[in-house]
């Protein structure tokens, strides 16, 4: 942290990003401690119970080492099959991350950091990640730092977000986006791996990047979103009935634009919408950006 103060003394503009520790809802140690391979889903469910416990007790000063023992004693039988050391390690990691983020927020408050992009990686509605984010938001709002700190789902794209914001600030330019959702009736649904409605994530990504949403924006962003998330993983898309006319209309809408065009392919998880790609390959078109993966970061990348 001290090096940031030294850099600021040299009039350096500082943009930072950090991430709230992820809580995957599945068993996999690919990006987690080894024990997540066996107890990941169980620990994720326990963390949701703990988040509800925190909310019900309206605890403002978050300190896991003080609060956790009481929670565990009240749920001893429910979680007795989880090795105690795993529980302690999981919450120790979270509390450390939580406290570091608070220190970074204070750096913004002191004027050392110019902008902070605080993102939530793998999370879900009602998760402890979302609860922690809400606590950070309260602090940010109380300090009047809402224009200097953005808190939203994402992670992989955050460097591009900061670069975009820096360039917009440098050239005093605010790009404008017109949004077109393929399924506007579904924008209030919460996508997998996230804890907030799709429309909120998109809005926050655009704002964090230094841009704005306008009815007739200079950039046309088409979001190929899903009607629901019952079969959201890309491996299931062959089981979904395809509406050929819908895809023809998507391509027609894009080809009819004379503006910069971006496509966020967020219909399926962890891969592209094959039908959209097939249709696109048979058209002679000039699209600026196409990014498929179905995570919040893909919206962020397609914006930048």
Short mmCIF file of C-alpha atoms in Angstrom, two decimals:
data_model
loop_
_atom_site.label_atom_id
_atom_site.label_comp_id
_atom_site.label_asym_id
_atom_site.label_seq_id
_atom_site.Cartn_x
_atom_site.Cartn_y
_atom_site.Cartn_z
CA UNK A 1 0.00 0.00 0.00
CA UNK A 2 2.88 2.36 0.76
CA UNK A 3 4.16 2.28 -2.81
CA UNK A 4 0.84 3.74 -3.98
CA UNK A 5 1.36 6.75 -1.73
CA UNK A 6 4.86 7.21 -3.18
CA UNK A 7 3.48 7.02 -6.72
CA UNK A 8 0.79 9.56 -5.87
CA UNK A 9 3.42 12.01 -4.67
CA UNK A 10 4.73 11.95 -8.25
CA UNK A 11 1.25 12.99 -9.50
CA UNK A 12 0.59 9.52 -10.91
CA UNK A 13 -3.00 8.74 -11.87
CA UNK A 14 -3.86 5.43 -10.19
CA UNK A 15 -6.62 3.08 -11.33
CA UNK A 16 -6.97 -0.17 -9.37
CA UNK A 17 -9.00 -3.35 -9.56
CA UNK A 18 -9.61 -6.03 -6.96
CA UNK A 19 -12.03 -8.92 -6.60
CA UNK A 20 -14.28 -10.16 -3.82
CA UNK A 21 -13.24 -13.76 -3.13
CA UNK A 22 -15.29 -16.09 -5.32
CA UNK A 23 -17.60 -18.84 -4.01
CA UNK A 24 -18.29 -21.41 -6.76
CA UNK A 25 -21.45 -23.41 -6.14
CA UNK A 26 -19.87 -26.63 -7.45
CA UNK A 27 -17.12 -29.07 -6.45
CA UNK A 28 -13.93 -28.12 -8.29
CA UNK A 29 -10.45 -27.17 -7.13
CA UNK A 30 -9.38 -25.72 -10.49
CA UNK A 31 -9.24 -22.22 -9.04
CA UNK A 32 -9.89 -22.96 -5.37
CA UNK A 33 -8.12 -24.68 -2.45
CA UNK A 34 -7.84 -28.46 -2.81
CA UNK A 35 -10.70 -29.11 -0.42
CA UNK A 36 -13.14 -27.40 -2.79
CA UNK A 37 -12.94 -30.53 -4.94
CA UNK A 38 -14.87 -32.43 -2.25
CA UNK A 39 -16.67 -29.85 -0.11
CA UNK A 40 -17.13 -26.93 -2.50
CA UNK A 41 -20.88 -27.21 -2.96
CA UNK A 42 -21.39 -27.84 0.76
CA UNK A 43 -19.26 -24.84 1.79
CA UNK A 44 -21.06 -22.69 -0.77
CA UNK A 45 -24.45 -23.65 0.69
CA UNK A 46 -23.15 -23.04 4.20
CA UNK A 47 -21.92 -19.58 3.20
CA UNK A 48 -25.42 -18.73 1.94
CA UNK A 49 -26.86 -19.81 5.29
CA UNK A 50 -24.25 -17.66 7.00
CA UNK A 51 -25.16 -14.68 4.80
CA UNK A 52 -28.82 -15.06 5.83
CA UNK A 53 -27.69 -15.28 9.46
CA UNK A 54 -25.74 -12.03 9.12
CA UNK A 55 -28.69 -10.28 7.47
CA UNK A 56 -31.15 -11.47 10.12
CA UNK A 57 -28.92 -10.16 12.89
CA UNK A 58 -28.30 -6.87 11.07
CA UNK A 59 -24.58 -7.00 11.82
CA UNK A 60 -22.77 -3.91 10.55
CA UNK A 61 -19.22 -4.62 11.73
CA UNK A 62 -18.28 -7.76 9.87
CA UNK A 63 -15.79 -9.89 11.82
CA UNK A 64 -15.97 -13.58 11.02
CA UNK A 65 -13.76 -14.67 13.91
CA UNK A 66 -16.25 -13.11 16.34
CA UNK A 67 -19.49 -14.05 14.58
CA UNK A 68 -18.73 -17.46 13.07
CA UNK A 69 -18.43 -19.48 16.34
CA UNK A 70 -21.96 -18.56 17.39
CA UNK A 71 -23.33 -19.43 13.95
CA UNK A 72 -21.56 -22.80 13.96
CA UNK A 73 -22.73 -23.63 17.48
CA UNK A 74 -26.33 -23.02 16.40
CA UNK A 75 -25.85 -25.29 13.36
CA UNK A 76 -23.47 -27.86 14.84
CA UNK A 77 -25.30 -30.96 13.62
CA UNK A 78 -25.86 -29.54 10.16
CA UNK A 79 -22.19 -28.93 9.41
CA UNK A 80 -20.44 -31.47 11.62
CA UNK A 81 -19.43 -33.53 8.55
CA UNK A 82 -17.22 -30.67 7.28
CA UNK A 83 -13.69 -30.76 8.73
CA UNK A 84 -13.29 -27.82 11.09
CA UNK A 85 -9.99 -26.72 9.58
CA UNK A 86 -11.63 -26.30 6.17
CA UNK A 87 -14.31 -24.04 7.59
CA UNK A 88 -11.71 -21.96 9.41
CA UNK A 89 -9.51 -21.67 6.32
CA UNK A 90 -12.44 -20.69 4.09
CA UNK A 91 -13.58 -17.89 6.38
CA UNK A 92 -10.05 -16.75 7.19
CA UNK A 93 -9.47 -16.22 3.47
CA UNK A 94 -12.71 -14.29 3.16
CA UNK A 95 -12.09 -12.03 6.13
CA UNK A 96 -8.59 -11.23 4.89
CA UNK A 97 -9.98 -10.29 1.47
CA UNK A 98 -12.75 -8.23 3.08
CA UNK A 99 -10.31 -6.24 5.21
CA UNK A 100 -7.91 -5.60 2.33
CA UNK A 101 -10.75 -4.22 0.23
CA UNK A 102 -11.69 -1.88 3.08
CA UNK A 103 -8.12 -0.58 3.11
CA UNK A 104 -8.24 0.01 -0.64
CA UNK A 105 -11.53 1.89 -0.30
CA UNK A 106 -9.83 4.11 2.26
CA UNK A 107 -7.05 4.81 -0.27
CA UNK A 108 -9.71 6.10 -2.65
CA UNK A 109 -11.16 8.21 0.15
CA UNK A 110 -7.72 9.70 0.83
CA UNK A 111 -7.29 10.61 -2.82
CA UNK A 112 -4.39 8.22 -3.37
CA UNK A 113 -6.36 5.97 -5.74
CA UNK A 114 -8.36 7.74 -8.46
CA UNK A 115 -10.70 4.88 -9.37
CA UNK A 116 -11.39 1.39 -8.00
CA UNK A 117 -13.07 -1.37 -9.98
CA UNK A 118 -14.33 -3.87 -7.39
CA UNK A 119 -15.70 -7.00 -9.04
CA UNK A 120 -17.44 -10.20 -7.99
CA UNK A 121 -16.14 -13.35 -9.65
CA UNK A 122 -18.01 -16.68 -9.49
CA UNK A 123 -20.98 -15.96 -7.18
CA UNK A 124 -24.75 -16.40 -6.99
CA UNK A 125 -27.89 -14.78 -5.65
CA UNK A 126 -27.93 -14.81 -1.86
CA UNK A 127 -24.26 -15.72 -1.63
CA UNK A 128 -21.85 -14.41 0.96
CA UNK A 129 -19.99 -12.64 -1.87
CA UNK A 130 -23.09 -10.57 -2.63
CA UNK A 131 -23.58 -9.84 1.09
CA UNK A 132 -19.99 -8.62 1.39
CA UNK A 133 -20.43 -6.50 -1.72
CA UNK A 134 -23.49 -4.88 -0.16
CA UNK A 135 -21.48 -4.04 2.96
CA UNK A 136 -18.79 -2.44 0.82
CA UNK A 137 -21.45 -0.48 -1.08
CA UNK A 138 -22.77 0.96 2.18
CA UNK A 139 -19.29 2.21 3.07
CA UNK A 140 -18.75 3.62 -0.42
CA UNK A 141 -22.08 5.44 -0.32
CA UNK A 142 -21.40 6.78 3.18
CA UNK A 143 -18.09 8.22 2.00
CA UNK A 144 -19.64 9.70 -1.15
CA UNK A 145 -17.36 7.66 -3.42
CA UNK A 146 -19.95 6.17 -5.77
CA UNK A 147 -18.42 7.91 -8.80
CA UNK A 148 -14.94 6.66 -7.92
CA UNK A 149 -15.72 3.06 -7.00
CA UNK A 150 -17.69 0.61 -9.14
CA UNK A 151 -18.93 -2.65 -7.61
CA UNK A 152 -20.33 -5.23 -10.04
CA UNK A 153 -20.02 -8.85 -11.27
CA UNK A 154 -17.00 -9.69 -13.41
CA UNK A 155 -13.25 -10.21 -13.04
CA UNK A 156 -11.43 -11.27 -16.20
CA UNK A 157 -12.25 -8.06 -18.07
CA UNK A 158 -11.33 -5.60 -15.33
CA UNK A 159 -8.04 -4.43 -16.89
CA UNK A 160 -9.90 -3.51 -20.07
CA UNK A 161 -12.47 -1.65 -17.99
CA UNK A 162 -9.75 0.44 -16.37
CA UNK A 163 -8.03 1.09 -19.70
CA UNK A 164 -11.32 2.21 -21.25
CA UNK A 165 -12.10 4.52 -18.35
CA UNK A 166 -8.58 5.98 -18.40
CA UNK A 167 -8.76 6.74 -22.13
CA UNK A 168 -12.22 8.28 -21.80
CA UNK A 169 -10.92 10.48 -18.98
CA UNK A 170 -7.73 11.36 -20.86
CA UNK A 171 -9.58 12.50 -23.97
CA UNK A 172 -12.59 13.87 -22.05
CA UNK A 173 -14.89 11.67 -24.10
CA UNK A 174 -17.99 9.75 -22.99
CA UNK A 175 -19.05 7.10 -25.53
CA UNK A 176 -22.75 6.29 -25.68
CA UNK A 177 -24.35 2.87 -26.12
CA UNK A 178 -27.78 1.96 -27.38
CA UNK A 179 -28.75 -1.44 -25.99
CA UNK A 180 -30.75 -4.03 -27.86
CA UNK A 181 -31.71 -7.18 -25.94
CA UNK A 182 -32.86 -10.13 -28.05
CA UNK A 183 -35.13 -11.09 -25.14
CA UNK A 184 -35.98 -7.89 -23.25
CA UNK A 185 -38.51 -9.75 -21.12
CA UNK A 186 -35.64 -11.59 -19.41
CA UNK A 187 -33.33 -8.73 -18.44
CA UNK A 188 -34.42 -8.86 -14.79
CA UNK A 189 -33.34 -12.49 -14.42
CA UNK A 190 -30.11 -13.21 -12.55
CA UNK A 191 -27.64 -15.05 -14.82
CA UNK A 192 -25.71 -18.09 -13.59
CA UNK A 193 -22.46 -17.34 -11.76
CA UNK A 194 -23.82 -13.92 -10.78
CA UNK A 195 -25.86 -12.35 -8.00
CA UNK A 196 -27.51 -9.42 -9.77
CA UNK A 197 -30.04 -9.02 -12.64
CA UNK A 198 -28.56 -8.86 -16.13
CA UNK A 199 -29.71 -5.29 -16.81
CA UNK A 200 -27.94 -4.03 -13.67
CA UNK A 201 -24.67 -5.74 -14.60
CA UNK A 202 -24.73 -4.27 -18.10
CA UNK A 203 -25.45 -0.78 -16.78
CA UNK A 204 -22.63 -1.00 -14.24
CA UNK A 205 -20.12 -2.29 -16.79
CA UNK A 206 -20.88 0.58 -19.15
CA UNK A 207 -20.60 3.19 -16.42
CA UNK A 208 -17.36 1.71 -15.05
CA UNK A 209 -15.83 1.84 -18.53
CA UNK A 210 -16.47 5.58 -18.69
CA UNK A 211 -19.45 5.35 -21.04
CA UNK A 212 -23.20 5.92 -20.85
CA UNK A 213 -26.48 4.45 -22.12
CA UNK A 214 -28.54 6.55 -24.55
CA UNK A 215 -31.59 5.83 -26.68
CA UNK A 216 -29.74 6.74 -29.88
CA UNK A 217 -26.19 6.01 -28.81
CA UNK A 218 -23.27 6.13 -31.20
CA UNK A 219 -22.49 2.46 -30.50
CA UNK A 220 -25.08 -0.27 -31.04
CA UNK A 221 -24.70 -3.16 -28.57
CA UNK A 222 -26.78 -6.25 -29.24
CA UNK A 223 -27.07 -8.64 -26.30
CA UNK A 224 -28.00 -12.17 -27.31
CA UNK A 225 -29.50 -13.07 -23.94
CA UNK A 226 -31.48 -16.16 -22.93
CA UNK A 227 -35.19 -16.44 -22.25
CA UNK A 228 -34.40 -18.42 -19.08
CA UNK A 229 -31.48 -20.28 -17.52
CA UNK A 230 -32.86 -23.81 -17.23
CA UNK A 231 -30.34 -25.11 -19.78
CA UNK A 232 -27.76 -22.37 -19.78
CA UNK A 233 -24.55 -24.40 -20.23
CA UNK A 234 -23.30 -24.53 -23.81
CA UNK A 235 -23.33 -28.34 -23.83
CA UNK A 236 -27.14 -28.30 -23.67
CA UNK A 237 -27.79 -25.98 -26.58
CA UNK A 238 -28.40 -28.83 -29.05
CA UNK A 239 -31.39 -29.82 -26.91
CA UNK A 240 -32.98 -26.38 -27.25
CA UNK A 241 -35.49 -25.84 -30.05
CA UNK A 242 -34.11 -23.25 -32.48
CA UNK A 243 -36.24 -20.42 -33.86
CA UNK A 244 -34.65 -19.75 -37.27
CA UNK A 245 -36.65 -16.55 -37.77
CA UNK A 246 -35.31 -15.13 -34.50
CA UNK A 247 -31.71 -15.56 -35.66
CA UNK A 248 -32.48 -14.11 -39.08
CA UNK A 249 -33.93 -11.05 -37.37
CA UNK A 250 -30.80 -10.68 -35.21
CA UNK A 251 -28.56 -10.63 -38.27
CA UNK A 252 -30.92 -8.31 -40.11
CA UNK A 253 -30.89 -5.90 -37.16
CA UNK A 254 -27.09 -5.84 -37.07
CA UNK A 255 -26.63 -5.49 -40.83
CA UNK A 256 -29.06 -2.58 -40.90
CA UNK A 257 -26.85 -0.49 -38.61
CA UNK A 258 -24.48 2.23 -39.82
CA UNK A 259 -22.96 2.65 -36.37
CA UNK A 260 -20.22 0.79 -34.53
CA UNK A 261 -21.72 -2.59 -33.63
CA UNK A 262 -20.88 -4.93 -30.75
CA UNK A 263 -22.43 -8.29 -29.91
CA UNK A 264 -22.41 -9.80 -26.43
CA UNK A 265 -23.31 -13.45 -26.95
CA UNK A 266 -24.62 -14.34 -23.50
CA UNK A 267 -27.29 -16.90 -24.35
CA UNK A 268 -25.29 -19.94 -23.19
CA UNK A 269 -22.72 -20.50 -20.49
CA UNK A 270 -19.03 -21.08 -21.23
CA UNK A 271 -19.31 -20.94 -25.01
CA UNK A 272 -20.88 -19.39 -28.08
CA UNK A 273 -24.38 -19.69 -29.47
CA UNK A 274 -23.55 -22.00 -32.40
CA UNK A 275 -26.59 -21.03 -34.43
CA UNK A 276 -25.72 -17.33 -34.21
CA UNK A 277 -22.13 -18.03 -35.27
CA UNK A 278 -23.27 -20.21 -38.19
CA UNK A 279 -25.63 -17.49 -39.40
CA UNK A 280 -22.96 -14.83 -39.02
CA UNK A 281 -20.41 -16.81 -41.07
CA UNK A 282 -22.78 -16.86 -44.03
CA UNK A 283 -23.12 -13.07 -44.08
CA UNK A 284 -20.79 -10.50 -45.59
CA UNK A 285 -20.66 -8.11 -42.68
CA UNK A 286 -18.27 -5.93 -40.77
CA UNK A 287 -18.83 -6.30 -37.05
CA UNK A 288 -16.55 -4.50 -34.61
CA UNK A 289 -16.80 -6.84 -31.63
CA UNK A 290 -18.16 -10.34 -30.97
CA UNK A 291 -17.50 -12.07 -27.67
CA UNK A 292 -19.19 -15.29 -26.50
CA UNK A 293 -18.90 -16.90 -23.07
CA UNK A 294 -21.95 -15.99 -20.98
CA UNK A 295 -20.43 -14.35 -17.98
CA UNK A 296 -20.55 -10.78 -16.85
CA UNK A 297 -16.97 -10.28 -17.97
CA UNK A 298 -17.94 -11.07 -21.54
CA UNK A 299 -20.34 -8.13 -21.53
CA UNK A 300 -17.47 -6.05 -20.20
CA UNK A 301 -15.03 -7.24 -22.87
CA UNK A 302 -17.49 -6.64 -25.70
CA UNK A 303 -17.98 -3.08 -24.44
CA UNK A 304 -14.28 -2.30 -24.56
#
